[in-house]
């Protein structure tokens, strides 16, 4: 039976403890640099290509751009194996291009957030090369985790830790005379040796790196594996019999250790020493919302990705539970909650939600729900086009290191990294003149920016409308939220002057009319008897979300 849309339990407020900042309500667009726009025809996206497309992002209505790593790198893990944090890889341009991009973004009113990778370096980093050359006992090895092996001749790894990418988390070195040497730790690929954050040199180096980019003008950092820099003392065995995961129900001795918070508090002080509200964003996979909230206490980072929302099923009670837990946890420390549906490491949510027409319908509805929730949101490039995961890439084109390691947990992340389609025509649909480093499906012509622009029923125009309304309606962004009573399978929430209704069911649902409809995910999403718009009942289609003003 349909119940009245009346206020019920579940009042949430942001409870800010400091002055409002731009980041508390921001919509931040993630650019995967290799796959956004190619300016020189080599098939790989680059900084000049991004700069030329910044007007598109300004028109879309986002507040900031987050760039994945563009630093010097052998590209063993898509740039997350950094060999020099202060230089731009020639694949992507040069330092002048980075400077130009930041200046142009600021002229367009966009903030710029860049990735920082503090958990590990590339095995081609000058530090790691020195550690290998200088051998056991050298001071250079203190910057990493080198250990003798176990067993009679040191032939076994120092402990039972596994790499997130599959296989042991240790690789054995070879001494100058050709004999087997010590082992080094790599929670990810062997080409990504973990840094030792007990080393003063490591801490001072990253202070210098942060200042380098802040001085260039960036507005903040997304901190890769922000939960992973500190390892438990003694590097104890885990004793687990399943593959290591980025997120799980238990804390691992190399993830979410309490010592990481000292580092983040120090970085917050550094960020606060600069003008213009520079921010830190944690990629922190924590076992629960309460542990995640520790990363955004008032003296730590400004935001942390809410992966619990991303991983939630298309199920109203589950969604409500995750939203409640997330808001309660961040409110307890005065921080805004962040909401994200996709990124460069997970299957695109259009596919996760069922794929095809059903997946797209749900993805559009989920986007409106996400943008209606209190706090800040992240949009992964291409989700505004409704792009699905590319699930049939040939093995020979894949580049994700997890794909090449036996027992890896994900298999491949390449399917969400296929370059964007900008135009219906062309060999790479406008991505660049020289093709694209991963092949685009032919049907993406109809999903391109050019094909969707101006079509009122397109996913792109839905995002443009939603982002414009999010800025115009005073009740959206950071602030209070109240749940409203609704039938099973339906979520209804109230913000000041605003109501959002989400139907997660596979059939239409009839509700009392909560106000004036201003946006819907499935056109036509509502049907009013006798054209009435302020009373009576309304029918919400299956897998649809509607925004109302009241």
XYZ file of C-alpha atoms in Angstrom:
550
model
C 0.000 0.000 0.000
C 1.280 3.448 -0.849
C 1.897 5.616 2.198
C 1.835 9.384 2.379
C 5.080 11.139 1.663
C 5.433 12.533 5.158
C 8.601 13.269 7.148
C 9.896 10.268 9.071
C 12.910 9.340 11.139
C 16.338 9.735 9.633
C 17.304 13.423 9.813
C 20.878 14.002 8.679
C 22.880 17.191 8.819
C 26.414 17.867 7.774
C 27.238 19.392 11.188
C 30.163 21.383 9.806
C 32.833 22.332 12.301
C 34.694 24.756 10.059
C 33.922 27.393 7.460
C 32.162 26.150 4.356
C 34.603 25.244 1.586
C 34.122 24.741 -2.139
C 34.878 21.067 -1.756
C 31.946 20.360 0.589
C 29.409 20.505 -2.251
C 31.656 20.137 -5.297
C 31.010 17.934 -8.304
C 34.438 16.642 -9.320
C 35.033 15.066 -12.727
C 37.643 12.315 -12.990
C 39.810 12.426 -16.103
C 41.704 9.233 -16.896
C 44.478 11.011 -18.767
C 45.303 8.236 -21.262
C 41.696 8.032 -22.418
C 40.212 11.523 -22.445
C 41.549 13.346 -25.514
C 44.612 12.874 -27.756
C 46.179 16.025 -29.238
C 49.139 14.567 -31.170
C 47.686 11.499 -32.905
C 49.663 8.820 -31.061
C 46.488 7.136 -29.807
C 47.100 8.111 -26.176
C 45.368 10.949 -24.343
C 47.525 13.822 -23.135
C 47.529 17.130 -21.250
C 47.092 19.399 -24.321
C 44.130 17.240 -25.347
C 42.544 17.686 -21.927
C 43.163 21.425 -22.007
C 41.334 21.752 -25.339
C 38.342 19.896 -23.922
C 38.089 21.869 -20.669
C 35.275 24.068 -22.068
C 33.203 20.898 -22.404
C 33.646 20.204 -18.685
C 32.822 23.800 -17.775
C 29.649 23.570 -19.874
C 28.790 20.216 -18.307
C 28.641 22.041 -14.987
C 31.297 20.394 -12.821
C 33.342 22.329 -10.275
C 36.704 20.576 -10.463
C 38.767 18.143 -12.511
C 40.769 15.284 -11.031
C 43.627 14.051 -13.238
C 45.081 10.565 -12.925
C 48.918 10.373 -12.883
C 50.712 12.044 -15.790
C 54.179 11.874 -14.241
C 57.261 10.177 -15.683
C 56.570 6.451 -15.584
C 57.370 3.186 -17.390
C 53.560 2.727 -17.493
C 53.600 -0.740 -15.933
C 50.341 0.202 -14.156
C 48.846 3.036 -16.185
C 51.104 5.663 -14.627
C 50.609 4.593 -11.019
C 54.213 3.367 -11.106
C 55.913 6.771 -10.867
C 59.617 7.178 -11.597
C 59.744 10.970 -11.146
C 56.951 12.853 -9.382
C 58.170 16.276 -10.544
C 58.188 15.701 -14.292
C 55.552 14.964 -16.928
C 55.873 11.778 -18.954
C 56.536 12.605 -22.636
C 53.477 10.496 -23.488
C 51.343 13.223 -21.936
C 53.309 16.404 -22.686
C 55.681 18.379 -20.535
C 55.687 20.580 -17.455
C 54.665 23.635 -19.488
C 51.576 21.720 -20.641
C 50.666 20.984 -17.025
C 51.066 24.645 -16.152
C 48.928 25.710 -19.132
C 46.218 23.219 -18.204
C 45.979 24.509 -14.633
C 45.844 28.146 -15.775
C 43.165 27.449 -18.404
C 41.071 25.478 -15.932
C 41.186 28.343 -13.462
C 40.164 30.808 -16.158
C 37.100 28.619 -16.794
C 36.272 28.470 -13.088
C 37.445 24.863 -12.650
C 39.625 23.593 -9.812
C 42.354 21.030 -10.563
C 43.150 18.019 -8.379
C 46.091 15.778 -9.253
C 46.950 12.266 -8.155
C 49.769 11.627 -5.729
C 51.112 8.079 -5.261
C 52.790 7.755 -1.838
C 52.497 4.027 -1.185
C 55.057 2.964 -3.802
C 57.304 4.085 -6.626
C 58.278 2.571 -9.941
C 61.071 0.021 -9.882
C 62.777 2.452 -12.298
C 62.807 5.253 -9.714
C 66.319 6.469 -8.979
C 65.890 5.479 -5.335
C 64.992 1.873 -6.100
C 67.724 1.487 -8.703
C 70.238 2.708 -6.130
C 68.874 0.244 -3.561
C 69.388 -2.657 -5.971
C 72.857 -1.549 -7.000
C 74.137 -0.862 -3.487
C 72.928 -4.164 -2.052
C 71.970 -5.506 1.351
C 72.728 -3.251 4.300
C 72.891 -0.058 2.217
C 71.119 3.004 3.600
C 69.272 3.343 0.290
C 67.337 0.171 1.104
C 65.804 1.823 4.173
C 63.496 3.763 1.841
C 61.756 0.511 0.896
C 60.898 -2.796 2.582
C 63.797 -5.162 1.931
C 63.948 -8.345 4.000
C 65.887 -11.639 3.982
C 63.796 -14.628 3.008
C 62.669 -17.483 5.178
C 63.705 -21.110 4.775
C 67.124 -22.749 4.873
C 68.546 -20.561 2.100
C 66.131 -17.645 2.208
C 64.177 -19.154 -0.657
C 60.752 -18.365 0.872
C 59.149 -14.899 1.037
C 59.551 -13.046 4.358
C 55.827 -13.483 5.153
C 52.591 -14.761 3.617
C 51.324 -11.464 2.236
C 49.778 -11.528 -1.232
C 49.681 -8.838 -3.880
C 46.327 -7.260 -4.652
C 47.195 -7.951 -8.296
C 47.683 -11.653 -7.599
C 50.566 -13.828 -6.418
C 53.057 -13.144 -3.601
C 53.614 -9.579 -2.420
C 57.378 -10.194 -2.449
C 59.961 -10.466 -5.224
C 63.508 -11.710 -4.672
C 66.442 -9.655 -5.850
C 69.679 -10.866 -7.414
C 73.027 -9.830 -5.968
C 75.809 -8.332 -8.086
C 77.531 -11.733 -8.207
C 74.399 -13.419 -9.513
C 73.400 -15.119 -6.277
C 69.862 -14.774 -4.868
C 69.489 -11.768 -2.601
C 66.922 -10.153 -0.325
C 63.232 -9.799 -1.062
C 61.333 -6.522 -1.524
C 57.671 -5.816 -0.778
C 55.125 -4.794 -3.412
C 51.467 -4.846 -2.415
C 50.657 -4.257 -6.079
C 52.784 -5.167 -9.127
C 56.470 -6.169 -8.788
C 57.246 -2.980 -10.724
C 55.738 -1.001 -7.797
C 57.942 -1.479 -4.708
C 56.348 -0.192 -1.501
C 57.988 2.749 0.238
C 58.945 2.570 3.912
C 57.184 5.447 5.675
C 59.298 4.943 8.780
C 62.039 6.617 6.744
C 62.471 10.353 7.349
C 63.773 10.701 3.783
C 60.501 9.366 2.394
C 58.423 11.793 4.444
C 60.572 14.786 3.543
C 60.535 13.849 -0.135
C 56.748 13.822 -0.272
C 56.535 17.151 1.534
C 58.706 18.528 -1.237
C 56.594 16.882 -3.966
C 53.359 18.295 -2.568
C 54.852 21.772 -2.382
C 56.126 21.510 -5.957
C 52.625 20.995 -7.354
C 50.942 23.391 -4.937
C 53.390 26.066 -6.051
C 52.417 25.320 -9.652
C 48.830 26.096 -8.679
C 46.955 22.802 -8.263
C 44.001 22.911 -5.892
C 44.557 19.597 -4.188
C 45.555 15.950 -4.314
C 43.784 12.654 -4.659
C 45.945 10.385 -2.516
C 46.323 6.933 -4.036
C 46.082 4.056 -1.534
C 45.861 6.570 1.309
C 45.233 3.677 3.698
C 48.321 1.706 2.715
C 51.531 3.579 3.474
C 52.037 2.229 7.001
C 52.615 -1.482 7.638
C 52.136 -3.280 10.956
C 55.368 -3.541 13.004
C 57.257 -6.721 12.259
C 55.278 -7.373 9.065
C 53.344 -10.263 10.664
C 51.774 -13.129 8.724
C 48.086 -12.822 7.912
C 47.204 -16.498 7.915
C 44.402 -15.908 5.409
C 43.636 -18.407 2.688
C 42.005 -16.010 0.211
C 43.369 -13.498 -2.235
C 44.251 -10.082 -0.788
C 41.667 -7.413 -1.580
C 41.623 -3.643 -1.495
C 38.549 -3.775 0.710
C 37.246 -6.477 2.985
C 35.711 -7.203 6.341
C 39.043 -7.393 8.151
C 41.916 -4.958 8.596
C 45.088 -6.245 7.021
C 48.582 -5.554 8.414
C 49.380 -3.487 5.302
C 46.069 -1.570 5.019
C 44.248 0.900 7.282
C 46.893 0.942 9.998
C 46.450 3.713 12.559
C 49.843 5.196 11.695
C 48.587 6.578 8.370
C 46.626 9.245 10.231
C 49.778 10.955 11.507
C 50.874 11.372 7.881
C 47.526 12.793 6.818
C 47.448 15.229 9.753
C 50.853 16.504 8.721
C 49.723 16.907 5.109
C 46.602 18.791 6.237
C 48.820 21.320 7.986
C 50.875 21.651 4.810
C 47.758 22.147 2.661
C 46.343 24.721 5.065
C 49.537 26.761 4.771
C 48.556 27.630 1.175
C 45.883 30.119 0.123
C 42.772 29.077 -1.745
C 41.474 26.058 0.199
C 43.739 23.336 -1.220
C 42.338 19.908 -0.407
C 43.361 16.310 0.182
C 41.129 13.435 -0.953
C 41.767 9.940 0.361
C 41.437 6.830 -1.744
C 40.971 4.839 1.419
C 39.402 1.398 1.382
C 38.272 0.817 4.962
C 36.248 -2.089 6.388
C 33.336 0.155 7.392
C 32.076 3.730 7.348
C 33.316 4.399 10.879
C 36.911 3.539 9.974
C 36.615 5.596 6.793
C 35.445 8.642 8.764
C 38.764 8.689 10.629
C 40.446 9.922 7.443
C 38.299 13.068 7.353
C 38.490 14.248 10.929
C 38.831 18.056 11.169
C 42.632 17.928 11.304
C 43.068 15.303 8.581
C 41.957 15.140 4.951
C 39.009 17.002 3.457
C 37.325 14.076 1.682
C 37.484 10.302 1.350
C 35.945 8.237 -1.418
C 32.825 6.402 -0.310
C 33.343 3.027 -1.939
C 30.552 1.451 0.116
C 28.041 3.431 -1.954
C 29.799 2.461 -5.192
C 29.662 -1.237 -4.320
C 26.015 -1.212 -3.200
C 23.529 -3.357 -5.134
C 20.496 -1.964 -6.970
C 18.307 -2.453 -3.928
C 16.427 0.261 -2.021
C 16.961 -1.061 1.548
C 20.668 -1.670 0.877
C 21.079 1.806 -0.629
C 19.302 3.443 2.291
C 21.444 1.544 4.783
C 24.686 2.606 3.072
C 23.523 6.214 2.812
C 22.513 6.288 6.495
C 25.809 4.773 7.632
C 27.845 7.086 5.417
C 26.088 10.261 6.524
C 26.202 9.311 10.192
C 29.904 8.487 10.081
C 31.010 11.686 8.353
C 28.621 13.877 10.371
C 30.278 12.574 13.530
C 33.524 14.264 12.457
C 32.000 17.304 10.712
C 33.004 16.227 7.213
C 30.982 16.040 3.994
C 30.182 12.640 2.537
C 31.334 11.838 -0.986
C 29.368 9.807 -3.509
C 30.776 7.966 -6.499
C 29.332 5.362 -8.880
C 32.310 4.518 -11.125
C 36.033 5.088 -11.498
C 39.038 3.769 -13.427
C 39.359 0.667 -11.236
C 35.840 -0.796 -11.322
C 33.288 -2.017 -13.850
C 31.202 0.913 -15.097
C 27.908 1.115 -13.243
C 25.801 0.959 -16.407
C 27.070 -2.614 -16.726
C 27.090 -3.386 -12.989
C 23.403 -2.499 -12.835
C 22.501 -5.112 -15.426
C 23.746 -3.737 -18.742
C 21.716 -2.972 -21.822
C 18.577 -0.851 -21.556
C 17.971 -1.924 -17.950
C 21.499 -1.018 -16.863
C 21.334 2.373 -18.560
C 17.935 3.156 -17.035
C 19.244 2.304 -13.568
C 22.490 4.200 -14.133
C 20.570 7.351 -15.073
C 18.370 7.000 -12.008
C 21.361 6.346 -9.740
C 23.035 9.496 -11.044
C 20.069 11.623 -10.005
C 20.016 9.957 -6.585
C 23.741 10.551 -6.146
C 23.501 14.222 -7.144
C 20.613 14.736 -4.721
C 22.470 13.430 -1.661
C 24.236 15.739 0.818
C 27.921 16.357 0.182
C 30.260 16.130 -2.778
C 30.034 13.862 -5.831
C 32.519 12.399 -8.291
C 31.717 11.749 -11.947
C 33.968 9.354 -13.875
C 34.629 10.366 -17.455
C 32.063 8.900 -19.813
C 29.406 8.113 -17.235
C 27.652 11.283 -18.387
C 27.415 9.541 -21.779
C 26.020 6.332 -20.294
C 29.050 4.362 -21.474
C 28.977 0.645 -20.626
C 31.937 -1.500 -19.695
C 33.740 -2.930 -22.726
C 33.719 -6.618 -21.878
C 35.097 -8.128 -25.093
C 38.537 -6.563 -25.436
C 40.996 -8.941 -27.127
C 43.638 -10.289 -24.766
C 46.423 -8.882 -26.924
C 45.366 -5.246 -26.336
C 44.920 -5.430 -22.578
C 47.397 -3.556 -20.393
C 46.128 -3.932 -16.830
C 48.893 -5.729 -14.892
C 46.281 -7.623 -12.891
C 45.224 -9.407 -16.080
C 48.664 -10.986 -16.463
C 49.002 -12.325 -12.924
C 47.529 -15.657 -11.916
C 44.857 -15.424 -9.249
C 44.320 -11.678 -9.525
C 41.086 -10.461 -7.978
C 39.826 -8.318 -10.831
C 41.227 -9.844 -14.008
C 41.215 -6.576 -15.899
C 40.379 -2.925 -15.438
C 40.868 -2.038 -19.084
C 37.152 -2.278 -19.880
C 36.358 0.950 -18.048
C 39.367 2.777 -19.518
C 38.505 2.678 -23.227
C 38.969 6.203 -24.701
C 35.992 8.535 -24.890
C 33.935 9.000 -28.063
C 33.596 12.681 -28.943
C 32.061 12.493 -32.421
C 29.870 9.946 -34.266
C 32.382 9.632 -37.096
C 36.118 9.025 -37.339
C 38.403 6.091 -36.601
C 38.486 6.963 -32.904
C 35.223 8.922 -32.716
C 37.042 12.208 -32.242
C 39.427 10.992 -29.542
C 42.412 11.690 -31.808
C 43.660 11.402 -35.364
C 45.716 8.258 -34.792
C 43.216 5.788 -33.373
C 42.968 4.881 -29.689
C 45.192 2.768 -27.442
C 42.215 0.548 -26.610
C 39.630 -0.159 -29.343
C 36.243 1.539 -29.056
C 33.068 -0.405 -29.888
C 31.443 0.808 -33.134
C 28.149 1.405 -31.314
C 29.835 4.128 -29.267
C 29.275 6.446 -32.223
C 25.710 6.858 -30.996
C 26.929 7.505 -27.439
C 29.437 10.203 -28.414
C 29.291 13.760 -27.149
C 28.368 14.949 -30.624
C 25.540 12.450 -31.017
C 24.013 13.209 -27.610
C 24.404 16.983 -27.476
C 21.066 18.693 -28.001
C 19.014 15.506 -27.615
C 16.748 16.205 -24.617
C 16.367 12.490 -23.903
C 20.106 11.718 -23.913
C 22.145 10.828 -20.864
C 24.501 13.744 -21.536
C 21.664 16.263 -21.466
C 20.298 14.602 -18.316
C 23.628 15.218 -16.570
C 23.816 18.785 -17.869
C 20.324 19.510 -16.575
C 20.969 17.838 -13.226
C 24.234 19.698 -12.657
C 22.612 23.021 -13.585
C 19.725 22.398 -11.171
C 22.153 21.303 -8.468
C 23.711 24.763 -8.622
C 20.388 26.592 -8.863
C 18.420 24.845 -6.113
C 19.583 26.090 -2.696
C 18.700 22.832 -0.934
C 21.208 20.692 -2.830
C 24.892 20.152 -2.151
C 26.073 19.936 1.438
C 23.419 20.210 4.133
C 20.449 18.485 5.696
C 18.467 15.500 4.428
C 15.357 13.750 5.706
C 13.933 10.401 4.607
C 10.272 10.341 3.671
C 7.921 7.396 3.988
C 7.619 5.448 0.754
C 6.520 1.999 -0.470
C 8.901 -0.938 -0.408
C 11.457 -0.639 -3.187
C 11.215 3.155 -3.285
C 13.496 5.755 -1.717
C 12.153 9.233 -1.055
C 14.299 11.919 0.487
C 13.734 15.552 1.290
C 16.178 18.446 1.119
C 15.157 22.071 1.769
C 12.634 22.912 -0.946
C 13.323 19.655 -2.762
C 12.261 15.996 -2.914
C 13.914 13.075 -4.729
C 12.030 9.832 -5.396
C 13.772 6.676 -6.666
C 11.911 3.565 -7.797
C 14.250 0.549 -7.821
C 11.517 -1.906 -8.777
C 10.888 -3.477 -12.165
C 7.381 -1.993 -12.408
C 5.630 1.334 -12.029
C 4.825 2.615 -8.541
C 2.101 5.089 -7.616
C 2.879 7.793 -5.050
C 1.244 10.940 -3.727
C 2.474 13.943 -5.711
C 5.229 15.524 -3.584
C 5.617 18.766 -5.546
C 6.424 20.106 -9.000
C 8.551 17.756 -11.138
C 11.696 19.419 -12.474
C 13.768 16.496 -13.773
C 13.306 12.802 -14.392
C 15.680 10.031 -15.419
C 13.217 8.224 -17.700
C 11.200 10.408 -20.040
C 8.293 10.676 -19.640
C 8.898 9.723 -16.027
C 5.648 10.890 -14.503
C 2.020 10.776 -15.485
C -0.430 13.048 -13.685
C -4.185 12.423 -13.692
C -5.995 15.356 -15.225
C -2.672 17.185 -15.546
C -2.580 17.980 -11.843
C 0.867 18.800 -10.447
C 0.397 19.560 -6.787
C -2.070 16.991 -5.467
C -3.352 13.516 -6.195
C -1.046 10.686 -7.162
C 1.769 10.175 -9.621
C 3.102 7.068 -11.348
C 6.877 6.594 -11.236
C 8.139 4.156 -13.911
C 10.384 1.191 -13.191
C 14.015 1.994 -12.362
C 13.433 5.742 -12.470
C 14.297 8.759 -10.342
C 12.413 12.070 -10.264
C 13.385 15.430 -8.787
C 10.691 17.732 -7.377
C 10.604 21.239 -5.985
C 8.283 21.913 -3.068
